[in-house]
XYZ file of C-alpha atoms in Angstrom:
582
model
C 0.100 -0.027 0.004
C 1.304 3.072 -1.209
C 2.120 6.161 1.145
C -0.683 8.216 -0.775
C -3.497 5.617 -0.238
C -2.487 4.999 3.116
C -3.060 8.786 4.067
C -6.287 8.930 1.904
C -7.471 5.742 4.000
C -6.642 7.414 7.323
C -8.307 10.707 6.396
C -11.307 9.154 4.878
C -11.717 6.979 8.279
C -11.351 10.673 10.092
C -14.326 11.811 7.788
C -16.511 8.638 8.710
C -15.650 8.568 12.424
C -16.791 12.487 12.349
C -19.896 11.836 10.470
C -20.842 8.663 13.017
C -20.078 10.894 15.804
C -22.200 14.063 14.604
C -25.178 11.922 13.846
C -24.823 9.935 17.098
C -24.750 12.984 19.177
C -27.709 14.424 17.192
C -29.747 11.354 17.792
C -28.744 11.581 21.365
C -30.290 15.139 21.994
C -33.319 14.657 19.536
C -35.341 12.226 21.808
C -38.813 13.238 23.400
C -38.432 15.225 26.179
C -37.123 18.371 28.004
C -33.598 18.320 26.467
C -35.368 18.065 22.937
C -37.766 20.795 23.451
C -35.164 23.142 24.948
C -33.047 22.331 21.856
C -35.747 23.095 19.482
C -36.372 26.480 20.786
C -32.701 27.591 20.865
C -32.687 26.828 17.166
C -35.919 28.666 16.168
C -34.408 31.290 18.396
C -30.915 31.554 16.646
C -31.746 30.620 13.158
C -35.337 31.463 12.687
C -35.755 28.601 10.456
C -38.889 28.746 8.070
C -40.030 25.144 8.843
C -39.716 24.722 12.656
C -37.660 22.080 13.911
C -39.019 19.130 15.099
C -37.991 15.299 15.999
C -36.456 13.389 12.728
C -37.632 9.750 12.899
C -34.863 7.345 12.905
C -35.297 5.844 9.366
C -34.955 9.076 7.614
C -31.842 9.987 10.179
C -30.579 6.433 9.064
C -31.054 7.445 5.599
C -29.269 10.961 5.817
C -26.304 9.118 7.490
C -25.777 6.880 4.626
C -25.847 9.607 1.951
C -23.685 11.814 4.037
C -21.052 8.457 4.766
C -20.827 8.316 0.735
C -21.662 6.022 -2.324
C -20.389 2.754 -0.824
C -22.840 3.113 2.210
C -25.724 4.184 0.063
C -24.949 0.595 -2.019
C -25.404 -1.149 1.154
C -28.589 0.690 1.806
C -29.909 -0.023 -1.657
C -29.343 -3.718 -1.028
C -30.895 -3.651 2.398
C -34.218 -1.614 0.658
C -34.373 -4.459 -1.886
C -35.268 -6.754 1.291
C -38.113 -4.402 2.189
C -40.193 -7.022 3.244
C -38.039 -8.100 5.881
C -38.278 -4.442 7.268
C -40.736 -2.552 9.091
C -42.959 -0.499 6.823
C -41.298 2.876 7.752
C -38.002 1.733 7.242
C -38.520 -0.060 3.774
C -40.284 2.945 2.581
C -37.458 5.322 3.536
C -34.516 3.306 2.721
C -36.376 2.799 -0.894
C -35.366 6.349 -1.709
C -31.800 5.504 -1.734
C -32.540 3.651 -5.074
C -32.966 6.904 -7.011
C -33.113 10.112 -4.490
C -28.893 10.553 -4.526
C -27.581 13.875 -4.273
C -26.335 14.713 -7.644
C -22.930 16.462 -8.726
C -22.497 19.616 -10.803
C -22.635 19.764 -14.335
C -19.274 21.386 -14.615
C -17.951 17.816 -13.622
C -19.809 16.032 -16.109
C -18.504 18.212 -18.724
C -14.790 17.749 -17.723
C -14.976 13.981 -17.320
C -16.608 13.589 -21.115
C -14.084 15.884 -22.393
C -11.104 13.910 -20.495
C -12.454 10.798 -21.900
C -14.282 11.038 -25.212
C -11.898 14.015 -26.305
C -14.600 16.726 -26.968
C -17.178 18.486 -25.085
C -21.111 17.187 -24.881
C -22.423 19.686 -27.391
C -19.820 18.483 -29.905
C -20.277 14.931 -29.556
C -24.477 14.777 -29.176
C -27.306 16.799 -31.184
C -28.436 17.649 -27.389
C -27.405 17.063 -24.203
C -29.484 17.968 -21.187
C -27.487 19.987 -18.316
C -29.864 18.875 -15.660
C -29.280 15.041 -14.612
C -32.018 12.366 -15.368
C -31.088 10.654 -12.155
C -28.353 10.611 -9.571
C -27.061 7.205 -8.186
C -24.626 6.283 -5.655
C -21.662 5.557 -8.270
C -22.516 7.824 -10.817
C -25.316 10.057 -12.539
C -27.311 9.960 -15.935
C -27.951 12.709 -18.097
C -30.439 12.491 -20.977
C -29.081 13.029 -24.721
C -29.753 12.851 -28.255
C -27.342 11.631 -30.729
C -26.639 13.161 -34.289
C -28.737 10.491 -35.961
C -31.548 11.343 -33.939
C -31.485 8.321 -31.455
C -32.546 9.372 -27.477
C -29.946 8.114 -25.367
C -28.747 8.426 -21.606
C -25.219 9.304 -20.839
C -23.982 7.703 -17.711
C -20.967 9.559 -16.215
C -19.014 8.528 -12.779
C -18.816 10.668 -9.886
C -15.427 12.582 -9.510
C -13.093 10.892 -7.122
C -15.253 8.143 -6.583
C -12.740 5.497 -7.200
C -10.106 6.642 -4.335
C -13.020 6.936 -2.093
C -14.678 3.727 -2.598
C -11.214 2.062 -2.404
C -10.822 3.735 0.946
C -14.311 2.809 2.057
C -13.164 -0.852 1.350
C -10.351 -1.163 3.053
C -11.717 0.515 6.203
C -14.731 -1.913 6.050
C -12.654 -4.743 5.560
C -10.435 -4.298 8.386
C -13.255 -3.465 10.613
C -14.390 -6.881 9.607
C -11.676 -8.723 10.489
C -11.335 -6.666 13.915
C -15.229 -8.019 14.569
C -14.102 -11.412 13.623
C -11.412 -11.588 16.149
C -13.958 -10.415 18.833
C -17.361 -12.253 17.751
C -18.106 -15.568 16.877
C -20.721 -14.735 14.295
C -18.408 -12.535 12.101
C -15.957 -15.433 12.177
C -18.538 -17.931 11.398
C -20.072 -16.035 8.272
C -16.528 -15.056 7.149
C -17.585 -11.369 7.594
C -14.482 -9.873 6.027
C -14.770 -12.371 2.698
C -17.813 -11.219 2.239
C -17.251 -7.252 2.606
C -14.000 -7.697 0.377
C -16.162 -9.854 -2.074
C -18.899 -6.711 -1.904
C -15.777 -4.483 -2.343
C -14.294 -5.806 -5.331
C -17.890 -5.876 -6.994
C -18.327 -2.268 -6.634
C -14.577 -1.841 -8.097
C -15.754 -3.609 -10.906
C -18.770 -1.498 -11.480
C -16.462 1.545 -11.960
C -15.149 -0.150 -15.181
C -18.154 1.042 -17.792
C -16.371 -1.008 -20.639
C -16.883 -4.312 -18.717
C -20.589 -3.146 -18.081
C -21.122 -2.372 -21.699
C -19.600 -6.129 -22.610
C -22.230 -7.200 -19.801
C -25.124 -5.544 -21.523
C -23.959 -6.938 -24.822
C -23.675 -10.544 -23.226
C -26.921 -10.119 -21.250
C -29.056 -9.429 -24.346
C -27.864 -12.521 -26.149
C -29.046 -14.514 -23.477
C -32.246 -12.881 -23.121
C -32.883 -12.843 -26.526
C -35.357 -15.819 -26.415
C -37.225 -14.434 -23.757
C -40.155 -12.200 -24.858
C -40.855 -8.958 -23.515
C -37.159 -8.695 -21.420
C -34.397 -6.510 -22.436
C -31.200 -4.662 -21.598
C -30.204 -1.388 -22.736
C -27.535 -1.314 -25.579
C -24.566 0.388 -25.297
C -22.850 3.059 -27.972
C -19.486 1.876 -28.047
C -18.147 5.008 -29.986
C -19.427 7.308 -26.944
C -18.256 5.259 -24.120
C -15.207 4.817 -22.268
C -14.158 3.330 -18.814
C -15.683 6.329 -16.806
C -18.200 7.617 -19.194
C -21.140 5.255 -20.895
C -23.945 6.275 -23.360
C -27.110 3.859 -23.648
C -30.254 3.628 -25.270
C -32.972 5.658 -23.402
C -35.676 3.730 -21.738
C -38.616 5.382 -20.975
C -40.589 3.451 -18.239
C -41.835 3.171 -14.550
C -40.642 0.960 -11.541
C -42.597 -2.313 -11.387
C -43.769 -1.039 -8.042
C -45.804 1.742 -9.489
C -48.981 -0.919 -10.257
C -51.401 2.075 -10.655
C -49.688 3.372 -13.565
C -49.031 0.081 -15.103
C -52.899 -0.808 -14.967
C -53.748 2.569 -16.283
C -51.757 1.492 -19.226
C -53.580 -1.613 -19.858
C -50.615 -4.085 -18.939
C -51.267 -7.348 -17.400
C -49.350 -7.558 -14.428
C -49.420 -11.001 -14.584
C -47.557 -11.400 -17.875
C -44.840 -9.178 -16.421
C -44.423 -11.144 -13.577
C -43.597 -14.152 -15.613
C -41.390 -12.444 -17.964
C -39.641 -11.400 -15.035
C -39.454 -14.991 -13.771
C -38.491 -16.346 -17.251
C -35.802 -13.822 -17.355
C -34.230 -14.786 -14.112
C -34.338 -18.503 -14.802
C -32.679 -18.053 -18.102
C -29.999 -15.770 -17.085
C -29.011 -18.111 -13.658
C -30.038 -21.711 -14.327
C -30.126 -21.800 -18.070
C -26.625 -20.151 -19.033
C -25.280 -19.157 -15.646
C -24.441 -15.383 -16.179
C -26.878 -13.328 -14.687
C -27.523 -9.644 -13.468
C -26.384 -9.437 -9.902
C -28.686 -6.550 -8.645
C -32.234 -6.742 -9.960
C -33.787 -4.454 -7.161
C -36.888 -2.293 -8.476
C -34.552 0.452 -8.736
C -32.787 -1.419 -11.486
C -35.828 -2.627 -13.186
C -38.453 -0.599 -15.561
C -41.752 -1.123 -17.262
C -42.046 0.343 -20.742
C -45.885 1.112 -20.720
C -45.913 1.678 -24.374
C -44.796 -1.725 -24.779
C -45.179 -3.865 -21.724
C -41.200 -4.820 -22.022
C -39.305 -5.055 -18.997
C -35.946 -3.722 -19.023
C -32.943 -4.389 -16.289
C -30.787 -1.299 -15.847
C -27.206 -1.208 -14.711
C -25.573 -4.464 -15.784
C -22.135 -3.485 -13.535
C -22.971 -6.042 -11.087
C -23.434 -9.635 -12.454
C -22.654 -13.083 -11.240
C -21.367 -16.349 -13.088
C -22.361 -20.176 -12.022
C -20.950 -23.263 -13.300
C -23.113 -26.073 -14.595
C -22.963 -28.206 -11.502
C -24.033 -25.415 -9.535
C -27.006 -24.422 -11.783
C -28.071 -27.873 -11.332
C -28.092 -27.484 -7.765
C -29.767 -24.009 -7.683
C -32.527 -25.738 -10.028
C -32.749 -28.426 -7.554
C -33.001 -25.865 -4.441
C -36.281 -24.648 -6.408
C -37.488 -28.082 -7.002
C -37.422 -28.930 -2.994
C -38.663 -25.412 -2.271
C -41.678 -26.259 -4.781
C -42.288 -29.499 -3.140
C -41.694 -28.327 0.626
C -39.153 -30.777 1.409
C -37.452 -29.946 4.199
C -34.538 -32.714 3.982
C -33.979 -32.165 0.428
C -33.532 -28.532 1.316
C -30.933 -29.291 3.761
C -29.053 -31.601 1.536
C -29.199 -29.147 -1.480
C -28.052 -26.402 0.633
C -25.244 -28.532 2.379
C -24.206 -29.640 -1.336
C -24.019 -25.710 -2.164
C -21.706 -24.858 0.552
C -18.350 -25.497 2.492
C -17.412 -26.275 5.989
C -15.509 -23.614 7.699
C -15.128 -25.518 11.017
C -15.950 -29.332 12.096
C -19.590 -29.858 11.603
C -21.991 -32.427 13.060
C -24.289 -33.569 10.039
C -26.598 -35.526 12.137
C -27.122 -32.737 14.497
C -27.362 -30.467 11.402
C -30.435 -32.294 9.822
C -32.175 -32.567 12.825
C -32.042 -29.025 13.783
C -32.927 -28.012 9.944
C -36.200 -29.803 10.327
C -37.391 -28.863 13.646
C -36.954 -25.239 12.485
C -37.827 -24.956 9.071
C -40.853 -27.514 9.180
C -43.274 -24.740 10.527
C -42.455 -22.384 7.618
C -42.765 -25.166 4.821
C -45.740 -26.604 6.073
C -47.910 -23.824 7.780
C -51.450 -23.908 8.751
C -54.068 -24.148 6.093
C -54.822 -20.898 4.005
C -51.295 -19.278 4.939
C -48.372 -18.996 2.022
C -44.842 -20.409 2.311
C -43.063 -17.100 2.917
C -39.589 -18.478 1.238
C -38.078 -14.762 0.986
C -38.908 -13.114 4.483
C -38.682 -16.814 6.108
C -37.482 -19.649 4.819
C -34.100 -18.546 3.038
C -33.055 -16.365 6.047
C -33.841 -19.332 8.297
C -31.955 -21.854 6.253
C -28.660 -19.434 6.052
C -28.762 -18.824 9.777
C -29.208 -22.808 10.135
C -26.198 -23.280 7.845
C -23.983 -20.787 9.720
C -24.559 -22.173 12.715
C -23.836 -25.671 11.732
C -20.570 -24.581 10.519
C -21.355 -24.243 6.567
C -20.540 -21.337 4.138
C -22.133 -20.526 0.546
C -19.818 -19.970 -2.066
C -19.943 -16.344 -2.931
C -21.368 -16.136 -6.430
C -23.860 -18.816 -5.176
C -24.589 -16.107 -2.464
C -25.296 -13.400 -5.400
C -27.383 -15.709 -7.003
C -30.133 -16.390 -4.348
C -29.981 -12.830 -3.661
C -30.935 -12.146 -6.842
C -33.363 -14.625 -6.874
C -35.023 -13.131 -3.886
C -35.049 -9.700 -5.521
C -36.485 -11.069 -8.638
C -39.112 -12.717 -6.420
C -39.568 -9.519 -4.719
C -40.533 -7.993 -7.931
C -42.886 -10.200 -9.270
C -44.771 -10.200 -5.668
C -45.124 -6.361 -6.227
C -46.600 -7.132 -9.430
C -48.985 -9.716 -8.433
C -48.998 -10.156 -4.551
C -50.361 -13.640 -4.580
C -47.632 -15.049 -6.384
C -45.293 -14.785 -3.220
C -43.840 -18.018 -1.753
C -44.253 -21.258 -3.531
C -46.063 -20.211 -6.647
C -42.638 -18.271 -7.619
C -40.600 -21.407 -7.039
C -43.569 -23.466 -9.119
C -43.456 -20.908 -12.428
C -39.794 -20.608 -12.129
C -39.272 -24.746 -12.315
C -42.085 -24.651 -15.247
C -40.008 -21.758 -17.029
C -36.796 -24.118 -16.645
C -38.402 -26.971 -18.179
C -39.972 -24.898 -20.945
C -36.656 -23.008 -21.720
C -34.132 -25.896 -21.385
C -35.129 -27.777 -24.635
C -34.620 -24.650 -26.591
C -31.067 -24.593 -25.469
C -29.939 -27.919 -25.049
C -30.203 -29.102 -28.779
C -27.823 -31.509 -30.657
C -25.948 -28.559 -31.968
C -25.443 -27.066 -28.647
C -24.466 -30.481 -26.949
C -22.115 -30.758 -29.751
C -20.478 -27.744 -29.437
C -20.077 -28.140 -25.927
C -18.603 -31.622 -26.159
C -15.927 -30.137 -28.906
C -15.189 -27.505 -26.805
C -14.305 -29.637 -23.665
C -12.493 -32.371 -25.893
C -10.210 -29.334 -27.291
C -9.817 -28.385 -23.936
C -8.523 -31.488 -22.825
C -6.565 -32.120 -25.949
C -4.566 -28.874 -25.610
C -3.815 -29.926 -21.723
C -2.659 -33.263 -22.689
C -0.589 -31.942 -25.537
C 1.174 -29.424 -23.033
C 1.595 -32.312 -20.484
C 3.027 -35.050 -23.013
C 6.696 -34.487 -22.759
C 6.277 -34.451 -18.925
C 4.437 -37.653 -19.420
C 7.027 -39.598 -21.676
C 9.852 -38.568 -19.315
C 8.132 -39.747 -16.465
C 7.286 -43.271 -17.897
C 10.573 -43.749 -19.033
C 12.042 -42.774 -15.719
C 9.752 -45.171 -14.044
C 10.351 -47.748 -16.244
C 14.256 -47.506 -15.485
C 13.551 -47.521 -11.640
C 11.447 -50.416 -12.111
C 14.352 -52.322 -13.904
C 16.713 -51.475 -11.147
C 14.214 -52.596 -8.658
C 14.359 -49.149 -6.896
C 11.921 -46.452 -6.219
C 12.769 -42.778 -5.934
C 11.219 -40.170 -3.997
C 11.329 -36.484 -4.430
C 10.619 -34.393 -1.364
C 9.984 -30.656 -2.134
C 11.744 -28.504 0.669
C 11.347 -25.334 -0.787
C 9.370 -24.007 1.578
C 11.658 -25.327 4.337
C 15.014 -24.062 2.686
C 12.917 -20.553 2.932
C 12.423 -21.165 6.906
C 15.993 -22.328 7.140
C 17.354 -19.303 5.316
C 15.414 -17.156 7.365
C 16.755 -18.764 10.611
C 20.581 -18.656 9.136
C 19.972 -14.967 8.490
C 18.768 -14.202 12.012
C 21.336 -15.993 13.633
C 24.133 -14.002 11.485
C 22.393 -10.702 12.343
C 22.145 -11.954 16.389
C 25.728 -12.554 16.216
C 26.836 -9.373 14.582
C 24.440 -7.508 16.669
C 26.503 -8.826 20.068
C 29.650 -8.185 18.313
C 28.903 -4.401 17.437
C 27.176 -4.013 21.069
C 30.369 -5.385 22.576
C 32.710 -3.260 20.469
C 30.676 -0.016 21.318
C 30.539 -0.678 25.163
C 33.825 -2.167 25.415
C 35.395 0.876 23.248
C 33.510 3.435 25.259
C 34.932 2.114 28.712
C 38.575 2.084 27.075
C 37.941 5.743 25.665
C 36.508 7.171 28.956
C 39.805 6.557 30.838
C 41.258 9.454 32.172
C 44.527 10.556 33.526
C 46.614 8.723 30.975
C 47.308 11.881 28.471
C 51.263 11.427 29.200
C 51.246 7.650 29.359
C 51.601 5.418 26.353
C 48.075 3.999 26.902
C 47.232 7.320 25.448
C 47.202 5.930 21.994
C 45.100 3.220 23.059
C 42.511 5.115 24.234
C 42.777 7.429 21.081
C 42.322 3.948 19.042
C 38.992 2.852 21.126
C 37.524 6.166 20.426
C 37.935 5.322 16.857
C 36.200 1.945 17.260
C 33.734 3.195 19.268
C 32.806 5.707 16.658
C 32.912 3.011 13.867
C 31.087 0.609 15.609
C 28.354 3.058 16.028
C 28.081 3.957 12.649
C 28.315 0.315 11.589
C 25.144 0.107 14.281
C 23.498 2.862 13.004
C 23.871 1.578 9.339
C 22.291 -1.783 10.376
C 19.234 -0.341 12.154
C 18.647 1.456 9.110
C 19.097 -1.625 6.707
C 16.757 -3.751 8.890
C 14.219 -1.038 9.107
C 14.282 -0.983 5.079
C 14.056 -4.442 4.807
C 11.033 -5.048 6.825
C 9.206 -2.031 4.942
C 10.353 -3.678 1.729
C 8.878 -7.176 2.946
C 5.492 -5.588 4.088
C 5.042 -3.952 0.948
C 6.026 -7.241 -1.224
C 3.429 -9.247 1.176
C 0.350 -6.850 0.624
C -2.822 -8.158 1.684
C -5.588 -8.739 -1.026
C -7.379 -5.578 0.362
C -4.342 -3.478 -0.439
C -4.454 -4.324 -4.421
C -7.641 -2.937 -4.683
């Protein structure tokens, strides 16, 4: 970690601390009572505001705190708000404002960024460019524009200084998570630092718009067979790593059901399209939109098309994980408690010693009431089954892969959108329709041509690997036959790691011996040079020589200390942690 980034991180930490302290003090003195009433009177007397001061609700205060802390914390609030049904109504509605109600930055900064990245001002590149932002997000803001060929587009411009601030925030949060892991069991069990690091690296990847443009192209190809689901196309000639020009989409959030009904759009059709799109991405192709919260999905009122925005966060699943994810939906549809436990266990890795028998027993005891509710009640998959299952996994010593965690989060967000469109589809109805969509879409993908192409691809990969290893195979075979002929067996023991340790110990011993020698010379020569009353004696020359030895030994010792300090600093820089490479 460079000195500049270290200083920036410390300055950012101070700002975060000051903000938390200010909001904490404000909340402490804003409670109902005599202190709060006295404070409000003083505020009215000193500042004479047009709107009299009053108590600020906790959800509003928390939203304002996240906005003041910056984009990283706003993003956390957006993720939490996408799971609004697990929150009280006032908290859910307030945090939902973070999906679109974010403070914009000045147009001058937008213009400077476009000039720096695209080589010309907006008025030269576009037929028209609206200086007022269409929307402001946590990492960027969007302006509406018209291309010279008449196409309507939006221009996404990255916030100034966001890269350094985001990197500092992620480092601070990772180190805080590690401190919590050392002090609390739950943080260690969930690998809190790993979760935060994965979240941070995902956010850092979102800052490169060339990746987002590629994700949009790939998702469009994947969703092409699904009717009524779309991702905005990027305009490559007007895009860069910090500026992204996309086709303009005129629509409303799926939560605005009154406007959707007024447009005459069947909400069940929209919900079915959302489910089919999610299944096509996650289970069929394994490349999916990682953050489909209501703020990132629009319903086009004139066509009824669903459009997914912001393709910066994506996930990717291997074939085996996709099969297991489909199995997870199947056991949820069948309300199979044991099958759910087995599937989740197969998707996880243990982080400590586990007791599988106890895990299955506890899982069945806690999950059965949710998967087998009383007659007339629905299975609450998102609000009850999934959170409780994750808690049971963690308590048993299992941890989901980060990509699978992202996939499950994306599935729950898709389920939240379908429930907003059709409230009756919550719970097991979503999983039932998702499985039907899987069976419907799978034959169109698993064609003889697709299977042949996959087999050819895998065979080619194996052949290339075998060709690269062939010389070593031949040499190894001849060597093994030679040893067999001699009746001997040769064992190669790799001690490279041990050699490094031995070298380190040898270096420590040499430095220790040198230190003892220098200290002895310094002490002995200092004693000899300090003898008085021998100016006229032949021993005076010995004293002068001792003084020279004292001076030389002190200089050698000082140089050795500086050298050791330099080696330690160099070693620490060479052994940077992953978080320092962000």
